[in-house]
Amino acid sequence: MRSVSPRRDERIAEARRLVAAGEEAAAWEVLVNDRYDHGIDEQIDAELRRLFPVAPPDVAATLAGYQQQLDDPDDKAETMAFFLRNLGHPDPVVQEHMTICAARALDKYVHDDRAVEPLARMASSPTPNTRGWAVEGLAALTDDFVPVA
């Protein structure tokens, strides 16, 4: 249901003043709170779109940037080193997450023999999920199929 907000012009003027002063968050609150208080008002909505335009993302450029990062051997080595370094973290949750990340990276993006020893250690983890992902990571390092026992 569309309605007309009382003091709509005052609220729009206040939002414009706040944006000009660099207080975008406060301006957003003025206009959005008006919607909560008085319902949808076409002019308030139009002012929200004008003051806070949503630029469509450049999907092609974003994907190209991601692909460049994935193809960069230095980035791959740094990322894998980060995962492997944190497999020795004292927190078992961090160990689990880093094991998953390392296994997925080994499976999809990079072959890194430095992962053998740390993943072999994680294969004896008390956490079942960590053990499973460690085996997955080790299997990704082999060229042959490794059956699960």
Short mmCIF file of N, CA and C in Angstrom, two decimals:
data_model
loop_
_atom_site.label_atom_id
_atom_site.label_comp_id
_atom_site.label_asym_id
_atom_site.label_seq_id
_atom_site.Cartn_x
_atom_site.Cartn_y
_atom_site.Cartn_z
N MET A 1 0.84 -1.18 0.00
CA MET A 1 0.00 0.00 0.00
C MET A 1 0.89 1.24 0.00
N ARG A 2 0.63 2.13 -0.92
CA ARG A 2 1.37 3.39 -1.00
C ARG A 2 0.69 4.42 -0.12
N SER A 3 1.51 5.21 0.54
CA SER A 3 0.96 6.26 1.40
C SER A 3 1.79 7.52 1.23
N VAL A 4 1.34 8.56 1.83
CA VAL A 4 2.09 9.81 1.81
C VAL A 4 2.62 10.03 3.22
N SER A 5 3.91 10.18 3.31
CA SER A 5 4.55 10.36 4.60
C SER A 5 4.35 11.80 5.07
N PRO A 6 3.88 11.97 6.33
CA PRO A 6 3.83 13.33 6.85
C PRO A 6 5.25 13.85 7.01
N ARG A 7 5.45 15.10 6.75
CA ARG A 7 6.77 15.73 6.84
C ARG A 7 7.75 15.11 5.85
N ARG A 8 7.23 14.58 4.75
CA ARG A 8 8.07 13.94 3.75
C ARG A 8 9.14 14.90 3.24
N ASP A 9 8.75 16.11 2.88
CA ASP A 9 9.70 17.07 2.33
C ASP A 9 10.79 17.42 3.34
N GLU A 10 10.41 17.50 4.63
CA GLU A 10 11.40 17.78 5.66
C GLU A 10 12.40 16.63 5.78
N ARG A 11 11.92 15.42 5.71
CA ARG A 11 12.79 14.26 5.83
C ARG A 11 13.73 14.16 4.62
N ILE A 12 13.22 14.44 3.44
CA ILE A 12 14.06 14.41 2.23
C ILE A 12 15.12 15.49 2.33
N ALA A 13 14.73 16.69 2.76
CA ALA A 13 15.70 17.77 2.90
C ALA A 13 16.77 17.42 3.94
N GLU A 14 16.34 16.81 5.03
CA GLU A 14 17.30 16.40 6.08
C GLU A 14 18.27 15.35 5.54
N ALA A 15 17.75 14.38 4.78
CA ALA A 15 18.62 13.35 4.21
C ALA A 15 19.62 13.98 3.23
N ARG A 16 19.19 14.90 2.42
CA ARG A 16 20.10 15.57 1.47
C ARG A 16 21.19 16.34 2.22
N ARG A 17 20.80 17.03 3.30
CA ARG A 17 21.77 17.78 4.09
C ARG A 17 22.80 16.84 4.71
N LEU A 18 22.35 15.70 5.22
CA LEU A 18 23.25 14.74 5.83
C LEU A 18 24.22 14.14 4.80
N VAL A 19 23.73 13.84 3.61
CA VAL A 19 24.61 13.32 2.57
C VAL A 19 25.66 14.36 2.21
N ALA A 20 25.24 15.62 2.08
CA ALA A 20 26.18 16.69 1.76
C ALA A 20 27.25 16.85 2.84
N ALA A 21 26.88 16.54 4.08
CA ALA A 21 27.82 16.64 5.21
C ALA A 21 28.65 15.37 5.36
N GLY A 22 28.44 14.40 4.47
CA GLY A 22 29.22 13.17 4.53
C GLY A 22 28.67 12.14 5.51
N GLU A 23 27.46 12.32 5.95
CA GLU A 23 26.85 11.41 6.92
C GLU A 23 25.80 10.53 6.23
N GLU A 24 26.30 9.68 5.32
CA GLU A 24 25.40 8.85 4.52
C GLU A 24 24.57 7.90 5.37
N ALA A 25 25.20 7.31 6.38
CA ALA A 25 24.48 6.35 7.22
C ALA A 25 23.29 7.01 7.92
N ALA A 26 23.49 8.22 8.40
CA ALA A 26 22.40 8.94 9.07
C ALA A 26 21.30 9.29 8.07
N ALA A 27 21.69 9.68 6.86
CA ALA A 27 20.70 10.01 5.84
C ALA A 27 19.88 8.77 5.48
N TRP A 28 20.57 7.65 5.36
CA TRP A 28 19.88 6.39 5.06
C TRP A 28 18.85 6.09 6.16
N GLU A 29 19.26 6.25 7.41
CA GLU A 29 18.36 5.99 8.53
C GLU A 29 17.13 6.88 8.49
N VAL A 30 17.32 8.17 8.18
CA VAL A 30 16.19 9.10 8.12
C VAL A 30 15.15 8.61 7.13
N LEU A 31 15.61 8.22 5.94
CA LEU A 31 14.66 7.81 4.90
C LEU A 31 14.09 6.42 5.15
N VAL A 32 14.91 5.50 5.59
CA VAL A 32 14.42 4.14 5.81
C VAL A 32 13.50 4.09 7.02
N ASN A 33 13.84 4.82 8.08
CA ASN A 33 12.96 4.85 9.24
C ASN A 33 11.61 5.45 8.90
N ASP A 34 11.59 6.38 7.97
CA ASP A 34 10.31 6.94 7.54
C ASP A 34 9.44 5.84 6.93
N ARG A 35 10.05 4.94 6.19
CA ARG A 35 9.28 3.83 5.60
C ARG A 35 8.72 2.94 6.70
N TYR A 36 9.49 2.70 7.76
CA TYR A 36 8.98 1.88 8.85
C TYR A 36 7.84 2.57 9.58
N ASP A 37 7.97 3.87 9.75
CA ASP A 37 6.98 4.63 10.50
C ASP A 37 5.70 4.88 9.71
N HIS A 38 5.81 5.13 8.40
CA HIS A 38 4.66 5.61 7.64
C HIS A 38 4.35 4.80 6.39
N GLY A 39 5.03 3.72 6.17
CA GLY A 39 4.75 2.90 4.99
C GLY A 39 5.53 3.42 3.78
N ILE A 40 5.26 2.80 2.65
CA ILE A 40 5.98 3.12 1.43
C ILE A 40 5.45 4.42 0.83
N ASP A 41 6.37 5.30 0.53
CA ASP A 41 6.05 6.59 -0.10
C ASP A 41 6.90 6.67 -1.36
N GLU A 42 6.27 6.90 -2.50
CA GLU A 42 6.99 6.90 -3.78
C GLU A 42 8.11 7.93 -3.82
N GLN A 43 7.89 9.10 -3.24
CA GLN A 43 8.93 10.12 -3.27
C GLN A 43 10.10 9.77 -2.36
N ILE A 44 9.80 9.18 -1.22
CA ILE A 44 10.87 8.73 -0.32
C ILE A 44 11.68 7.64 -1.03
N ASP A 45 11.00 6.69 -1.68
CA ASP A 45 11.70 5.64 -2.42
C ASP A 45 12.56 6.22 -3.54
N ALA A 46 12.03 7.19 -4.26
CA ALA A 46 12.78 7.82 -5.34
C ALA A 46 14.02 8.52 -4.79
N GLU A 47 13.89 9.16 -3.64
CA GLU A 47 15.02 9.84 -3.04
C GLU A 47 16.07 8.84 -2.55
N LEU A 48 15.63 7.72 -2.01
CA LEU A 48 16.57 6.66 -1.62
C LEU A 48 17.37 6.20 -2.83
N ARG A 49 16.69 5.96 -3.96
CA ARG A 49 17.39 5.51 -5.17
C ARG A 49 18.32 6.59 -5.71
N ARG A 50 17.94 7.86 -5.57
CA ARG A 50 18.77 8.95 -6.08
C ARG A 50 20.01 9.14 -5.21
N LEU A 51 19.82 9.15 -3.90
CA LEU A 51 20.94 9.38 -2.99
C LEU A 51 21.86 8.16 -2.86
N PHE A 52 21.30 6.98 -3.01
CA PHE A 52 22.06 5.75 -2.83
C PHE A 52 21.88 4.83 -4.03
N PRO A 53 22.41 5.25 -5.19
CA PRO A 53 22.22 4.42 -6.39
C PRO A 53 23.00 3.11 -6.24
N VAL A 54 22.43 2.08 -6.79
CA VAL A 54 23.09 0.78 -6.78
C VAL A 54 23.66 0.57 -8.17
N ALA A 55 24.97 0.61 -8.23
CA ALA A 55 25.64 0.40 -9.51
C ALA A 55 25.72 -1.10 -9.77
N PRO A 56 25.31 -1.53 -10.95
CA PRO A 56 25.44 -2.96 -11.23
C PRO A 56 26.91 -3.35 -11.27
N PRO A 57 27.24 -4.49 -10.71
CA PRO A 57 28.64 -4.90 -10.71
C PRO A 57 29.11 -5.24 -12.11
N ASP A 58 30.37 -4.99 -12.35
CA ASP A 58 30.97 -5.37 -13.62
C ASP A 58 31.39 -6.83 -13.46
N VAL A 59 30.47 -7.72 -13.76
CA VAL A 59 30.67 -9.14 -13.50
C VAL A 59 31.86 -9.68 -14.28
N ALA A 60 31.98 -9.28 -15.54
CA ALA A 60 33.08 -9.80 -16.36
C ALA A 60 34.43 -9.41 -15.77
N ALA A 61 34.57 -8.15 -15.35
CA ALA A 61 35.83 -7.69 -14.77
C ALA A 61 36.12 -8.41 -13.44
N THR A 62 35.08 -8.60 -12.64
CA THR A 62 35.25 -9.28 -11.37
C THR A 62 35.72 -10.72 -11.58
N LEU A 63 35.06 -11.42 -12.51
CA LEU A 63 35.45 -12.81 -12.78
C LEU A 63 36.85 -12.88 -13.38
N ALA A 64 37.19 -11.93 -14.25
CA ALA A 64 38.54 -11.93 -14.82
C ALA A 64 39.59 -11.73 -13.73
N GLY A 65 39.29 -10.87 -12.76
CA GLY A 65 40.21 -10.66 -11.64
C GLY A 65 40.37 -11.93 -10.82
N TYR A 66 39.25 -12.62 -10.56
CA TYR A 66 39.33 -13.87 -9.82
C TYR A 66 40.15 -14.91 -10.58
N GLN A 67 39.92 -15.00 -11.90
CA GLN A 67 40.64 -15.98 -12.70
C GLN A 67 42.13 -15.67 -12.70
N GLN A 68 42.47 -14.38 -12.78
CA GLN A 68 43.88 -13.99 -12.75
C GLN A 68 44.51 -14.41 -11.43
N GLN A 69 43.79 -14.22 -10.33
CA GLN A 69 44.32 -14.65 -9.03
C GLN A 69 44.49 -16.16 -8.97
N LEU A 70 43.52 -16.89 -9.52
CA LEU A 70 43.61 -18.35 -9.51
C LEU A 70 44.77 -18.85 -10.36
N ASP A 71 45.06 -18.13 -11.46
CA ASP A 71 46.12 -18.56 -12.37
C ASP A 71 47.51 -18.13 -11.92
N ASP A 72 47.59 -17.21 -10.97
CA ASP A 72 48.88 -16.68 -10.54
C ASP A 72 49.57 -17.70 -9.62
N PRO A 73 50.70 -18.29 -10.06
CA PRO A 73 51.34 -19.31 -9.23
C PRO A 73 51.83 -18.77 -7.89
N ASP A 74 52.21 -17.50 -7.83
CA ASP A 74 52.66 -16.94 -6.55
C ASP A 74 51.51 -16.87 -5.55
N ASP A 75 50.33 -16.45 -6.03
CA ASP A 75 49.17 -16.40 -5.14
C ASP A 75 48.78 -17.79 -4.66
N LYS A 76 48.85 -18.76 -5.57
CA LYS A 76 48.52 -20.13 -5.17
C LYS A 76 49.47 -20.63 -4.09
N ALA A 77 50.76 -20.37 -4.28
CA ALA A 77 51.76 -20.83 -3.31
C ALA A 77 51.56 -20.14 -1.97
N GLU A 78 51.28 -18.84 -1.99
CA GLU A 78 51.05 -18.10 -0.75
C GLU A 78 49.83 -18.61 -0.02
N THR A 79 48.76 -18.83 -0.78
CA THR A 79 47.52 -19.30 -0.17
C THR A 79 47.72 -20.68 0.44
N MET A 80 48.35 -21.57 -0.30
CA MET A 80 48.58 -22.92 0.22
C MET A 80 49.49 -22.86 1.45
N ALA A 81 50.50 -22.02 1.43
CA ALA A 81 51.40 -21.88 2.59
C ALA A 81 50.61 -21.42 3.82
N PHE A 82 49.66 -20.51 3.62
CA PHE A 82 48.81 -20.03 4.72
C PHE A 82 48.00 -21.19 5.29
N PHE A 83 47.38 -21.99 4.41
CA PHE A 83 46.58 -23.13 4.88
C PHE A 83 47.46 -24.11 5.66
N LEU A 84 48.60 -24.45 5.09
CA LEU A 84 49.47 -25.45 5.71
C LEU A 84 50.03 -24.96 7.04
N ARG A 85 50.40 -23.68 7.09
CA ARG A 85 50.94 -23.10 8.33
C ARG A 85 49.90 -23.19 9.45
N ASN A 86 48.63 -22.99 9.11
CA ASN A 86 47.60 -22.96 10.13
C ASN A 86 47.02 -24.33 10.46
N LEU A 87 47.51 -25.37 9.80
CA LEU A 87 47.12 -26.72 10.21
C LEU A 87 47.66 -27.03 11.60
N GLY A 88 48.72 -26.35 12.02
CA GLY A 88 49.28 -26.55 13.34
C GLY A 88 48.69 -25.63 14.40
N HIS A 89 47.63 -24.91 14.06
CA HIS A 89 46.99 -23.99 15.01
C HIS A 89 46.46 -24.78 16.21
N PRO A 90 46.54 -24.20 17.41
CA PRO A 90 46.08 -24.93 18.59
C PRO A 90 44.55 -25.15 18.64
N ASP A 91 43.79 -24.32 17.95
CA ASP A 91 42.33 -24.45 17.97
C ASP A 91 41.89 -25.53 16.97
N PRO A 92 41.21 -26.58 17.42
CA PRO A 92 40.80 -27.66 16.51
C PRO A 92 39.84 -27.19 15.41
N VAL A 93 39.07 -26.15 15.68
CA VAL A 93 38.16 -25.63 14.65
C VAL A 93 38.96 -25.00 13.52
N VAL A 94 40.00 -24.25 13.87
CA VAL A 94 40.87 -23.66 12.85
C VAL A 94 41.56 -24.77 12.06
N GLN A 95 42.04 -25.78 12.77
CA GLN A 95 42.67 -26.91 12.08
C GLN A 95 41.71 -27.55 11.08
N GLU A 96 40.48 -27.74 11.51
CA GLU A 96 39.47 -28.35 10.64
C GLU A 96 39.24 -27.49 9.40
N HIS A 97 39.05 -26.20 9.59
CA HIS A 97 38.78 -25.30 8.46
C HIS A 97 39.98 -25.23 7.51
N MET A 98 41.17 -25.18 8.07
CA MET A 98 42.36 -25.11 7.21
C MET A 98 42.57 -26.43 6.46
N THR A 99 42.22 -27.54 7.08
CA THR A 99 42.31 -28.83 6.40
C THR A 99 41.34 -28.87 5.22
N ILE A 100 40.13 -28.40 5.44
CA ILE A 100 39.14 -28.35 4.36
C ILE A 100 39.64 -27.46 3.23
N CYS A 101 40.13 -26.28 3.59
CA CYS A 101 40.61 -25.34 2.56
C CYS A 101 41.78 -25.93 1.78
N ALA A 102 42.71 -26.55 2.48
CA ALA A 102 43.87 -27.13 1.80
C ALA A 102 43.43 -28.26 0.87
N ALA A 103 42.53 -29.12 1.34
CA ALA A 103 42.06 -30.23 0.52
C ALA A 103 41.34 -29.73 -0.73
N ARG A 104 40.48 -28.73 -0.55
CA ARG A 104 39.75 -28.19 -1.71
C ARG A 104 40.71 -27.53 -2.70
N ALA A 105 41.69 -26.79 -2.18
CA ALA A 105 42.66 -26.13 -3.07
C ALA A 105 43.48 -27.16 -3.83
N LEU A 106 43.89 -28.22 -3.14
CA LEU A 106 44.66 -29.27 -3.80
C LEU A 106 43.84 -29.98 -4.87
N ASP A 107 42.56 -30.12 -4.61
CA ASP A 107 41.69 -30.81 -5.56
C ASP A 107 41.37 -29.95 -6.78
N LYS A 108 41.24 -28.65 -6.59
CA LYS A 108 40.74 -27.79 -7.68
C LYS A 108 41.80 -26.90 -8.33
N TYR A 109 42.82 -26.48 -7.57
CA TYR A 109 43.65 -25.38 -8.08
C TYR A 109 45.15 -25.65 -8.17
N VAL A 110 45.71 -26.38 -7.24
CA VAL A 110 47.16 -26.44 -7.18
C VAL A 110 47.62 -27.81 -6.67
N HIS A 111 48.75 -28.25 -7.17
CA HIS A 111 49.40 -29.47 -6.67
C HIS A 111 50.62 -29.00 -5.88
N ASP A 112 50.62 -29.26 -4.58
CA ASP A 112 51.70 -28.78 -3.73
C ASP A 112 52.14 -29.91 -2.80
N ASP A 113 53.31 -30.47 -3.08
CA ASP A 113 53.80 -31.61 -2.30
C ASP A 113 54.13 -31.26 -0.85
N ARG A 114 54.24 -29.96 -0.55
CA ARG A 114 54.50 -29.57 0.85
C ARG A 114 53.34 -29.97 1.75
N ALA A 115 52.19 -30.27 1.16
CA ALA A 115 51.00 -30.58 1.96
C ALA A 115 50.99 -32.01 2.50
N VAL A 116 51.86 -32.88 1.99
CA VAL A 116 51.80 -34.30 2.38
C VAL A 116 51.96 -34.47 3.88
N GLU A 117 53.06 -33.96 4.46
CA GLU A 117 53.30 -34.18 5.89
C GLU A 117 52.24 -33.55 6.78
N PRO A 118 51.87 -32.26 6.56
CA PRO A 118 50.84 -31.68 7.44
C PRO A 118 49.48 -32.39 7.32
N LEU A 119 49.12 -32.79 6.11
CA LEU A 119 47.84 -33.49 5.96
C LEU A 119 47.90 -34.88 6.56
N ALA A 120 49.06 -35.53 6.49
CA ALA A 120 49.21 -36.84 7.13
C ALA A 120 49.03 -36.72 8.64
N ARG A 121 49.54 -35.62 9.23
CA ARG A 121 49.31 -35.37 10.66
C ARG A 121 47.83 -35.18 10.95
N MET A 122 47.15 -34.45 10.08
CA MET A 122 45.72 -34.17 10.29
C MET A 122 44.88 -35.44 10.10
N ALA A 123 45.41 -36.43 9.39
CA ALA A 123 44.68 -37.69 9.20
C ALA A 123 44.53 -38.46 10.52
N SER A 124 45.30 -38.08 11.53
CA SER A 124 45.15 -38.72 12.84
C SER A 124 44.49 -37.78 13.85
N SER A 125 43.83 -36.77 13.36
CA SER A 125 43.14 -35.80 14.23
C SER A 125 42.00 -36.49 14.98
N PRO A 126 41.70 -36.02 16.19
CA PRO A 126 40.56 -36.59 16.91
C PRO A 126 39.20 -36.18 16.29
N THR A 127 39.22 -35.17 15.42
CA THR A 127 37.98 -34.69 14.80
C THR A 127 37.72 -35.46 13.50
N PRO A 128 36.59 -36.17 13.40
CA PRO A 128 36.32 -36.99 12.22
C PRO A 128 36.31 -36.19 10.91
N ASN A 129 35.73 -35.01 10.94
CA ASN A 129 35.67 -34.21 9.71
C ASN A 129 37.06 -33.80 9.25
N THR A 130 37.93 -33.46 10.19
CA THR A 130 39.31 -33.11 9.86
C THR A 130 40.03 -34.31 9.24
N ARG A 131 39.84 -35.47 9.84
CA ARG A 131 40.46 -36.69 9.29
C ARG A 131 39.99 -36.95 7.87
N GLY A 132 38.70 -36.82 7.65
CA GLY A 132 38.15 -37.08 6.32
C GLY A 132 38.69 -36.13 5.27
N TRP A 133 38.75 -34.85 5.61
CA TRP A 133 39.27 -33.87 4.63
C TRP A 133 40.77 -34.04 4.43
N ALA A 134 41.49 -34.47 5.46
CA ALA A 134 42.92 -34.72 5.30
C ALA A 134 43.13 -35.84 4.28
N VAL A 135 42.32 -36.89 4.37
CA VAL A 135 42.42 -37.99 3.40
C VAL A 135 42.06 -37.49 2.01
N GLU A 136 41.03 -36.65 1.91
CA GLU A 136 40.67 -36.07 0.61
C GLU A 136 41.83 -35.28 0.02
N GLY A 137 42.48 -34.49 0.85
CA GLY A 137 43.62 -33.70 0.38
C GLY A 137 44.77 -34.58 -0.07
N LEU A 138 45.06 -35.62 0.69
CA LEU A 138 46.12 -36.55 0.30
C LEU A 138 45.76 -37.26 -0.99
N ALA A 139 44.51 -37.63 -1.13
CA ALA A 139 44.07 -38.29 -2.37
C ALA A 139 44.21 -37.34 -3.56
N ALA A 140 43.96 -36.06 -3.36
CA ALA A 140 44.08 -35.09 -4.46
C ALA A 140 45.54 -34.96 -4.92
N LEU A 141 46.48 -35.30 -4.06
CA LEU A 141 47.89 -35.21 -4.43
C LEU A 141 48.37 -36.39 -5.26
N THR A 142 47.57 -37.44 -5.31
CA THR A 142 47.97 -38.63 -6.07
C THR A 142 47.34 -38.58 -7.46
N ASP A 143 47.98 -39.26 -8.39
CA ASP A 143 47.41 -39.37 -9.72
C ASP A 143 46.49 -40.57 -9.83
N ASP A 144 46.59 -41.48 -8.89
CA ASP A 144 45.81 -42.70 -8.92
C ASP A 144 44.63 -42.58 -7.97
N PHE A 145 43.64 -43.39 -8.21
CA PHE A 145 42.49 -43.45 -7.33
C PHE A 145 42.89 -44.10 -6.02
N VAL A 146 42.54 -43.47 -4.91
CA VAL A 146 42.83 -44.03 -3.60
C VAL A 146 41.52 -44.46 -2.99
N PRO A 147 41.27 -45.77 -2.87
CA PRO A 147 39.99 -46.21 -2.30
C PRO A 147 39.95 -45.90 -0.80
N VAL A 148 38.77 -45.61 -0.33
CA VAL A 148 38.58 -45.36 1.09
C VAL A 148 38.44 -46.70 1.79
N ALA A 149 39.21 -46.91 2.82
CA ALA A 149 39.18 -48.20 3.53
C ALA A 149 37.98 -48.31 4.41
#
